């Protein structure tokens, strides 16, 4: 990089993946404080615990991994951030793989 040119920060911002709820997915509460996500065709389902429900609700608009972890940390301040990051990452990987969450390009 030349010192007389500022870095192109937009290229770095674009490299951060974001996640959002797939518009055809519905979250249905259960009787035992859990939730079920169902795709529009009714062919893919996953049961969520309380944390999964919290994560899902925060995906109402495009959010980065850090955005979601920040929201979870606010709700669970006693849980170490690295634990939350691992849990949120696993959740996003699973629901993205099922097509229940849209992930932007990396």
Coordinates of C-alpha atoms in Angstrom, one line a residue:
X1 CA 0.0 0.0 0.0
X2 CA 1.3 3.4 -0.8
X3 CA 1.5 5.8 2.2
X4 CA -0.1 8.7 0.3
X5 CA -3.3 6.7 -0.2
X6 CA -5.8 5.9 2.5
X7 CA -6.8 2.3 2.8
X8 CA -10.0 1.2 1.2
X9 CA -12.0 0.4 4.3
X10 CA -15.1 -0.6 2.3
X11 CA -13.4 -3.7 1.1
X12 CA -12.9 -4.8 4.7
X13 CA -16.5 -4.1 5.7
X14 CA -17.8 -6.1 2.8
X15 CA -15.6 -9.1 3.8
X16 CA -17.6 -9.5 7.1
X17 CA -20.4 -12.0 6.6
X18 CA -23.8 -11.1 7.8
X19 CA -26.8 -13.3 8.6
X20 CA -30.6 -12.7 8.5
X21 CA -33.7 -14.8 8.9
X22 CA -34.8 -16.5 5.6
X23 CA -38.1 -14.8 4.8
X24 CA -40.0 -18.1 4.4
X25 CA -39.0 -19.5 7.8
X26 CA -41.5 -19.4 10.7
X27 CA -40.6 -19.7 14.4
X28 CA -43.2 -21.6 16.4
X29 CA -43.1 -21.6 20.3
X30 CA -43.6 -24.9 22.1
X31 CA -45.0 -25.5 25.6
X32 CA -41.6 -26.0 27.2
X33 CA -39.9 -22.7 26.5
X34 CA -38.4 -24.0 23.3
X35 CA -39.0 -23.0 19.7
X36 CA -39.2 -24.8 16.4
X37 CA -38.1 -23.2 13.1
X38 CA -39.9 -24.5 10.0
X39 CA -39.1 -23.6 6.4
X40 CA -41.9 -22.5 4.1
X41 CA -42.2 -25.9 2.5
X42 CA -42.4 -27.7 5.9
X43 CA -39.5 -30.0 4.9
X44 CA -36.8 -28.6 7.2
X45 CA -37.2 -28.1 11.0
X46 CA -35.0 -27.5 13.9
X47 CA -35.8 -27.2 17.6
X48 CA -34.3 -24.2 19.4
X49 CA -33.6 -23.7 23.1
X50 CA -33.8 -20.3 24.8
X51 CA -30.4 -19.1 23.4
X52 CA -31.4 -20.2 19.9
X53 CA -34.6 -18.3 20.2
X54 CA -32.7 -15.2 21.3
X55 CA -30.3 -15.5 18.4
X56 CA -33.1 -16.0 15.9
X57 CA -34.9 -12.9 17.1
X58 CA -31.7 -10.9 16.6
X59 CA -31.5 -12.0 13.0
X60 CA -34.6 -9.9 12.1
X61 CA -32.2 -7.8 10.0
X62 CA -28.7 -8.4 8.7
X63 CA -26.3 -8.8 11.5
X64 CA -22.7 -9.9 11.8
X65 CA -21.4 -12.6 14.1
X66 CA -20.1 -9.9 16.5
X67 CA -23.5 -8.2 16.5
X68 CA -25.3 -11.4 17.5
X69 CA -22.6 -12.3 20.2
X70 CA -22.9 -8.7 21.6
X71 CA -26.7 -9.2 21.9
X72 CA -26.3 -12.6 23.6
X73 CA -23.6 -11.2 26.0
X74 CA -26.1 -8.5 27.1
X75 CA -28.6 -11.2 28.0
X76 CA -26.1 -13.6 29.5
X77 CA -23.4 -11.4 31.1
X78 CA -22.1 -14.3 33.2
X79 CA -21.3 -16.5 30.2
X80 CA -17.7 -16.0 28.9
X81 CA -17.6 -14.3 25.5
X82 CA -15.6 -17.1 23.9
X83 CA -18.3 -19.6 24.9
X84 CA -21.0 -17.4 23.4
X85 CA -19.0 -17.0 20.3
X86 CA -18.7 -20.7 19.9
X87 CA -22.4 -21.3 20.6
X88 CA -23.5 -18.6 18.2
X89 CA -21.1 -19.8 15.5
X90 CA -22.4 -23.4 15.8
X91 CA -26.0 -22.2 15.6
X92 CA -25.4 -20.0 12.6
X93 CA -23.5 -22.8 10.8
X94 CA -26.3 -25.3 11.4
X95 CA -29.2 -23.0 10.4
X96 CA -27.3 -21.7 7.4
X97 CA -26.6 -25.2 6.3
X98 CA -30.3 -26.0 6.5
X99 CA -31.2 -22.9 4.5
X100 CA -33.1 -21.3 7.4
X101 CA -30.8 -18.3 7.6
X102 CA -29.4 -16.3 4.7
X103 CA -25.7 -15.6 4.9
X104 CA -24.1 -12.8 2.9
X105 CA -21.0 -13.4 0.8
X106 CA -17.8 -13.4 2.7

